[in-house]
Short mmCIF file of C-alpha atoms and ligand atoms in Angstrom, two decimals:
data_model
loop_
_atom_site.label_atom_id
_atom_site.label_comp_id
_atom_site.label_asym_id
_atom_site.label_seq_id
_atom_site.Cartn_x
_atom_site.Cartn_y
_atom_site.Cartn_z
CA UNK A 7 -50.13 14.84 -39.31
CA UNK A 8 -48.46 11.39 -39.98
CA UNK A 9 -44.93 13.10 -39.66
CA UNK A 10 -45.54 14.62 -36.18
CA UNK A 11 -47.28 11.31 -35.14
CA UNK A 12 -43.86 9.62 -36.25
CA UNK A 13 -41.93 12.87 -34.70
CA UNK A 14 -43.58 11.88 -31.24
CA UNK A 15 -43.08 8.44 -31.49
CA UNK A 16 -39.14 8.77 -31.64
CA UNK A 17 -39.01 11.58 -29.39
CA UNK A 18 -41.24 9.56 -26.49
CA UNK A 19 -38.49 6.45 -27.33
CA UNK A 20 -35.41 8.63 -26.40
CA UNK A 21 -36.90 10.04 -23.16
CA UNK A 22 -38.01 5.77 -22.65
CA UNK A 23 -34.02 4.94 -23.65
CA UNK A 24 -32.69 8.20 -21.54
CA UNK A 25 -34.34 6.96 -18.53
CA UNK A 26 -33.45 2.91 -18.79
CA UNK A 27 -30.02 4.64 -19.01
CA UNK A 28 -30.33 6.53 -15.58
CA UNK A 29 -31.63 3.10 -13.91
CA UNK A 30 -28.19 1.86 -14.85
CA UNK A 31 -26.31 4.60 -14.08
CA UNK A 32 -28.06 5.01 -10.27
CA UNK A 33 -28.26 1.31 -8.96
CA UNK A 34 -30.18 2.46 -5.70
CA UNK A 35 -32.47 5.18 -5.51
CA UNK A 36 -31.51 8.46 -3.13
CA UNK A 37 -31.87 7.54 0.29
CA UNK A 38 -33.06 3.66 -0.55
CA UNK A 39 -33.40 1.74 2.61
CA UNK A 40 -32.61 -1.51 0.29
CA UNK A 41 -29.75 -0.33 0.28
CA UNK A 42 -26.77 -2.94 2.36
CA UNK A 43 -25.31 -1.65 5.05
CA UNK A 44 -21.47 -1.13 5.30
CA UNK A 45 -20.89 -3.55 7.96
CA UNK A 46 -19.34 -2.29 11.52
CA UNK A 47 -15.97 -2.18 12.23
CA UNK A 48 -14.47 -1.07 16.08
CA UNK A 49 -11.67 0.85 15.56
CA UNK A 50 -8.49 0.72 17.20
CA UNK A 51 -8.55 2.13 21.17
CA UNK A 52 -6.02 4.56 19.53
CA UNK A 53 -5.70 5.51 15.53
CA UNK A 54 -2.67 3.38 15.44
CA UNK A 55 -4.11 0.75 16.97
CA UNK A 56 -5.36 -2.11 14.20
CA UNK A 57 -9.50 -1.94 14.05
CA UNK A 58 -11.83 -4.98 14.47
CA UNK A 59 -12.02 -6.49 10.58
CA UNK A 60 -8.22 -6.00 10.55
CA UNK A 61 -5.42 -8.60 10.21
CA UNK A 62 -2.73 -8.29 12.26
CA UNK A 63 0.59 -9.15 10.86
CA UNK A 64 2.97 -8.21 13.78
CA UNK A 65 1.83 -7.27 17.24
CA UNK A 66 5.24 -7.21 18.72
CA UNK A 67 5.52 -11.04 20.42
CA UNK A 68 6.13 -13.15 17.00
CA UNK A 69 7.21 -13.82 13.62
CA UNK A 70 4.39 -16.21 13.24
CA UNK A 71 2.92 -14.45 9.90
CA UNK A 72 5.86 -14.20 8.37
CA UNK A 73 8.76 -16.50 6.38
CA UNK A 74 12.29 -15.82 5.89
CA UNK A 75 14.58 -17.08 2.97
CA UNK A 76 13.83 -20.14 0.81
CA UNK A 77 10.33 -20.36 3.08
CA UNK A 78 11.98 -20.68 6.48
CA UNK A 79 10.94 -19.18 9.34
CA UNK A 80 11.55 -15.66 10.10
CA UNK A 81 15.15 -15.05 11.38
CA UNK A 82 14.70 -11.13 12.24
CA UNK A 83 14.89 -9.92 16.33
CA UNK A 84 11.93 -9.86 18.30
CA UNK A 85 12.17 -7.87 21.53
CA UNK A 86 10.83 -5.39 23.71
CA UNK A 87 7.63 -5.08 21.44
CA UNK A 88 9.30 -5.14 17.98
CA UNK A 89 11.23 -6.67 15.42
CA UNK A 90 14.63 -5.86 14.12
CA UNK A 91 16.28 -6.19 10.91
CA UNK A 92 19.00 -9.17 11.79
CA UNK A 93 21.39 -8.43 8.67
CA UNK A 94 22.22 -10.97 6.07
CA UNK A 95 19.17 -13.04 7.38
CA UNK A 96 17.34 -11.98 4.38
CA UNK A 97 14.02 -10.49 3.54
CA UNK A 98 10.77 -11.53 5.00
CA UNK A 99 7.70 -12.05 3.60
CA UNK A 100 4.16 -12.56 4.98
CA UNK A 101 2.84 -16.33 4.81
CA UNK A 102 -0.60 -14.81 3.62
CA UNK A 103 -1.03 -12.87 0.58
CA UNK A 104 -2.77 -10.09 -0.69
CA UNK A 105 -3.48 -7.78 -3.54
CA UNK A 106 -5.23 -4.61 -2.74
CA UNK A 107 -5.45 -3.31 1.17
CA UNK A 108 -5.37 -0.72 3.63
CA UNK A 109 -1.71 -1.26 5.41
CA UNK A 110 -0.63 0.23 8.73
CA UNK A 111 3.07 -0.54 9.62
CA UNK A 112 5.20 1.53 12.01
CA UNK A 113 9.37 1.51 11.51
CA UNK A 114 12.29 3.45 13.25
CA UNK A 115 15.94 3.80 11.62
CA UNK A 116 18.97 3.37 14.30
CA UNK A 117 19.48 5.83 16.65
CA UNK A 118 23.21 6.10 16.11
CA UNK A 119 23.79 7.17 12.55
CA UNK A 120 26.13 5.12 10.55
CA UNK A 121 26.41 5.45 7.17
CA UNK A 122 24.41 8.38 4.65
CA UNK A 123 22.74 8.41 1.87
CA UNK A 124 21.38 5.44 0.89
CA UNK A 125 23.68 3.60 3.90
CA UNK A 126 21.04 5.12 6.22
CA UNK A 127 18.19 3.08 7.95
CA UNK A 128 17.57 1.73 4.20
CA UNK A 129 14.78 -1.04 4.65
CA UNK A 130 11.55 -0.94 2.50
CA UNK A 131 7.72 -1.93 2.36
CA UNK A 132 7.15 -3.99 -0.66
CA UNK A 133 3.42 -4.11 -1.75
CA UNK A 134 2.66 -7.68 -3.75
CA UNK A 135 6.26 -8.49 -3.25
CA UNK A 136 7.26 -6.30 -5.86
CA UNK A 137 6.56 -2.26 -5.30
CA UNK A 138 8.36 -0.77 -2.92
CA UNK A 139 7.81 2.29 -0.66
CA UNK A 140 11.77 2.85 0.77
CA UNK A 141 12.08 3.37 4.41
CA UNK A 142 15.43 5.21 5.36
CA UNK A 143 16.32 7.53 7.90
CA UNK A 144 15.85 10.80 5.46
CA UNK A 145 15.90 13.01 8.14
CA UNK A 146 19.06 15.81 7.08
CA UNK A 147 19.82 13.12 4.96
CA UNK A 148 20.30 13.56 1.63
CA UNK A 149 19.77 11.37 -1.25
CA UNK A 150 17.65 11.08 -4.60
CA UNK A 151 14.84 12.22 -4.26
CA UNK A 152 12.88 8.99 -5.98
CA UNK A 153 15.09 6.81 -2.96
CA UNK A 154 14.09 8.73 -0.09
CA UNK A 155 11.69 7.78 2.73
CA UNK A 156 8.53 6.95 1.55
CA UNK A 157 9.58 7.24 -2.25
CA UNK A 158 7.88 4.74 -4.72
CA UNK A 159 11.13 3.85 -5.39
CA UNK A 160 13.24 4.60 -8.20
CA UNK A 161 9.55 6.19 -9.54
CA UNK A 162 8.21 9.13 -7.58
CA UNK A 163 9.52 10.92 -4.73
CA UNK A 164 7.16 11.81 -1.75
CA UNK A 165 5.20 15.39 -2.11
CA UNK A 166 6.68 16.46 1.20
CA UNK A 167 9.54 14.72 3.80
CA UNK A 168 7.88 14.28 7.14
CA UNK A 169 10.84 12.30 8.10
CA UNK A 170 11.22 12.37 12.52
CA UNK A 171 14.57 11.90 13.63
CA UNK A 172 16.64 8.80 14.14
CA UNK A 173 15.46 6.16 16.81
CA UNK A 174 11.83 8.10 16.73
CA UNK A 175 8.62 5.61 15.73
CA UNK A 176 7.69 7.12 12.35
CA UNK A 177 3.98 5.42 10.38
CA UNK A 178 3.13 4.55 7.18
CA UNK A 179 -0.58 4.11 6.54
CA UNK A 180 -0.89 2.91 3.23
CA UNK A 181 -3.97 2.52 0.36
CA UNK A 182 -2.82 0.09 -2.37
CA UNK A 183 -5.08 -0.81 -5.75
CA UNK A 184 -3.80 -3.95 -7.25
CA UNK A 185 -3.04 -3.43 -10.56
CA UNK A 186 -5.60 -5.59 -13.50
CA UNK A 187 -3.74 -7.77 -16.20
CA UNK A 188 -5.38 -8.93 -19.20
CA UNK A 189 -3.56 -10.94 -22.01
CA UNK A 190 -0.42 -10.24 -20.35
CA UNK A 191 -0.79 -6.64 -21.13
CA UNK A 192 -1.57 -4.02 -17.76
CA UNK A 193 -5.23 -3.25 -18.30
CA UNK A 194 -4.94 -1.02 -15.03
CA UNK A 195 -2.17 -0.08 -13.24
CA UNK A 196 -1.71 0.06 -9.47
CA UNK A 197 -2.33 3.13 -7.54
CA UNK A 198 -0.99 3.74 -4.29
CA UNK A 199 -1.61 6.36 -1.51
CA UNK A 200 0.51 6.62 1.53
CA UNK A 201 0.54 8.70 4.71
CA UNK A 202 3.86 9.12 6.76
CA UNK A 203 3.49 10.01 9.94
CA UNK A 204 0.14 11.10 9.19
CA UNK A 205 1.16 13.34 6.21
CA UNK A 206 -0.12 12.58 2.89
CA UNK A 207 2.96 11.91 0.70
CA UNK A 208 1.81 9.70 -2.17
CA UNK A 209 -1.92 11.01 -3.65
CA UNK A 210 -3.75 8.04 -5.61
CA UNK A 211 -0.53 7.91 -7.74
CA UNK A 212 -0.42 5.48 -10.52
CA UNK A 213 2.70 2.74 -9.88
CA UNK A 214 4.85 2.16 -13.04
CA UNK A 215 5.77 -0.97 -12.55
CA UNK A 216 7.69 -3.35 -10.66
CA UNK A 217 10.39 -1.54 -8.79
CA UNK A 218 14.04 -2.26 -10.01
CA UNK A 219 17.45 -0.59 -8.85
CA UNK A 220 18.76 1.96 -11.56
CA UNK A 221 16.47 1.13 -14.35
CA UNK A 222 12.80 2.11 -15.71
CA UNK A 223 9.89 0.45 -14.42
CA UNK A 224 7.93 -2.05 -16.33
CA UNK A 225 4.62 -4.31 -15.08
CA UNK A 226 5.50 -8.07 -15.39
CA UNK A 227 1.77 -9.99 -15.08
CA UNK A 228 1.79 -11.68 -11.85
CA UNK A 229 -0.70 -13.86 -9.20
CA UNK A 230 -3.78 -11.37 -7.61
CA UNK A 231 -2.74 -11.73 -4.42
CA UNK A 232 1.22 -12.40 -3.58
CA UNK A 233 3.21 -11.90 0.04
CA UNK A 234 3.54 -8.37 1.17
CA UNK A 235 7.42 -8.41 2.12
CA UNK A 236 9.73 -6.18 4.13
CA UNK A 237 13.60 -5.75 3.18
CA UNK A 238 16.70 -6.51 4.70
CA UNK A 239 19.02 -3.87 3.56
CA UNK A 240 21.98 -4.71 6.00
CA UNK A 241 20.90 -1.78 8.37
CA UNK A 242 19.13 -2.20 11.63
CA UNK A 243 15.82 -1.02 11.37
CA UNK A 244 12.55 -1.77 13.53
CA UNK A 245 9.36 -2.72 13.18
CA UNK A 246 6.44 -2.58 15.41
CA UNK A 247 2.48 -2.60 15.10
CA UNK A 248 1.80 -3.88 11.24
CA UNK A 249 -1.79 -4.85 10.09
CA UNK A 250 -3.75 -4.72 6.79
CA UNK A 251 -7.17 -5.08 5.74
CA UNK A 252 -7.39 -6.80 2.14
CA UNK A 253 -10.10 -4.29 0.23
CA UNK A 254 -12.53 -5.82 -2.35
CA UNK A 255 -11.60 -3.80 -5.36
MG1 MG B 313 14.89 0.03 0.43
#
């Protein structure tokens, strides 16, 4: 008798532990109406457009977000709506910073094609200053694959090209997780999803590191938030209608 008494007892304690462990699991109960709203956003008149809780970084009148070299002002074009890569003016880098977001940034590679390869509409999208997705005119352009448009570059190629032709607004729309350092050590790397032209090119991938020209990627420990910053590759290449929203990771 005392055995099954003692039997019970433990078997009463796992269902007691099993469902303390449930509570955890399942903060809010199935349709709780505790439960916080997600707040309300307006979205854009068009998809393009940037959405009510965004931040607009470029909305084709200024430079005003954005630094050039040694933390001067912006020396890129502004006209007719957008801005131009003025070569040999250097990169430029937003005066705000962030770590993980939702980016939108529409670019166009020159019309008139001079150069190939890599000599083609080359500019790029660096995320935290550091990982790039490449913009170049990849349209019948070939190259490596990890340093075509919308490459991680130097890391992953795209799953598909949905390159448009030269002169032709093409889109990025971008979802970036910052990646976690502890000790110095990655504790989680980035991942990085990116549309182009509405195309899904880069799935949730995991970013290796900070991108570097002809050598493997490694993660240096660096600030949570940092500039994002687009590249001056000596080719004239446009951009118009950029905003992010920083996401709470
Ligand atoms: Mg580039």
């Amino acid at each position: 008798m005392r055995r099954i008494l003692v039997r019970a007892g433990l078997f009463v304690a796992v269902l007691a532990l099993g469902a303390c462990a449930a509570q955890h699991a399942f903060r809010w109960d199935v349709h709780d109406m505790d439960r916080p709203r997600p707040p309300v956003v307006t979205p854009g008149a068009e998809d393009r457009l940037p959405p009510s809780d965004a931040i607009v970084l470029f909305d084709g009148t200024d430079l005003s977000a954005w630094h050039g070299r040694g933390g001067q002002d912006a020396q890129w074009k502004v006209e007719n709506g957008y801005m131009e890569v003025t070569p040999d003016t250097g990169d430029i880098r937003t005066r705000q910073r962030f770590g993980s977001c939702q980016l939108h940034i529409e670019w166009a590679s020159p019309e008139v094609i001079d150069g190939s390869g890599q000599g083609r509409g080359n500019s790029g999208v660096f995320l935290m200053d550091r990982y790039e997705v490449q913009i170049l005119d990849s349209y019948d352009n070939d190259t490596y694959p990890d340093g075509q448009a919308a490459s991680i570059y130097a890391q992953k190629p795209p799953l598909v090209n949905a390159s448009r032709k030269p002169g032709q607004w093409q889109s990025f729309d971008i979802i970036f997780h910052a990646p976690v350092f502890e000790d110095g050590q990655v504790k989680k790397p980035a991942t990085i999803t990116v549309f182009h032209n509405g195309v899904l090119v880069q799935d949730h991938w995991e970013i290796q590191g900070t991108t570097r020209h002809k050598q493997r990627p490694s993660y240096d420990p660096h600030p949570d938030k940092l500039p994002l910053r687009l590249q001056d590759h000596g080719d004239l290449v446009r951009f118009r209608n950029i905003w992010i929203r920083p996401l709470d990771d």
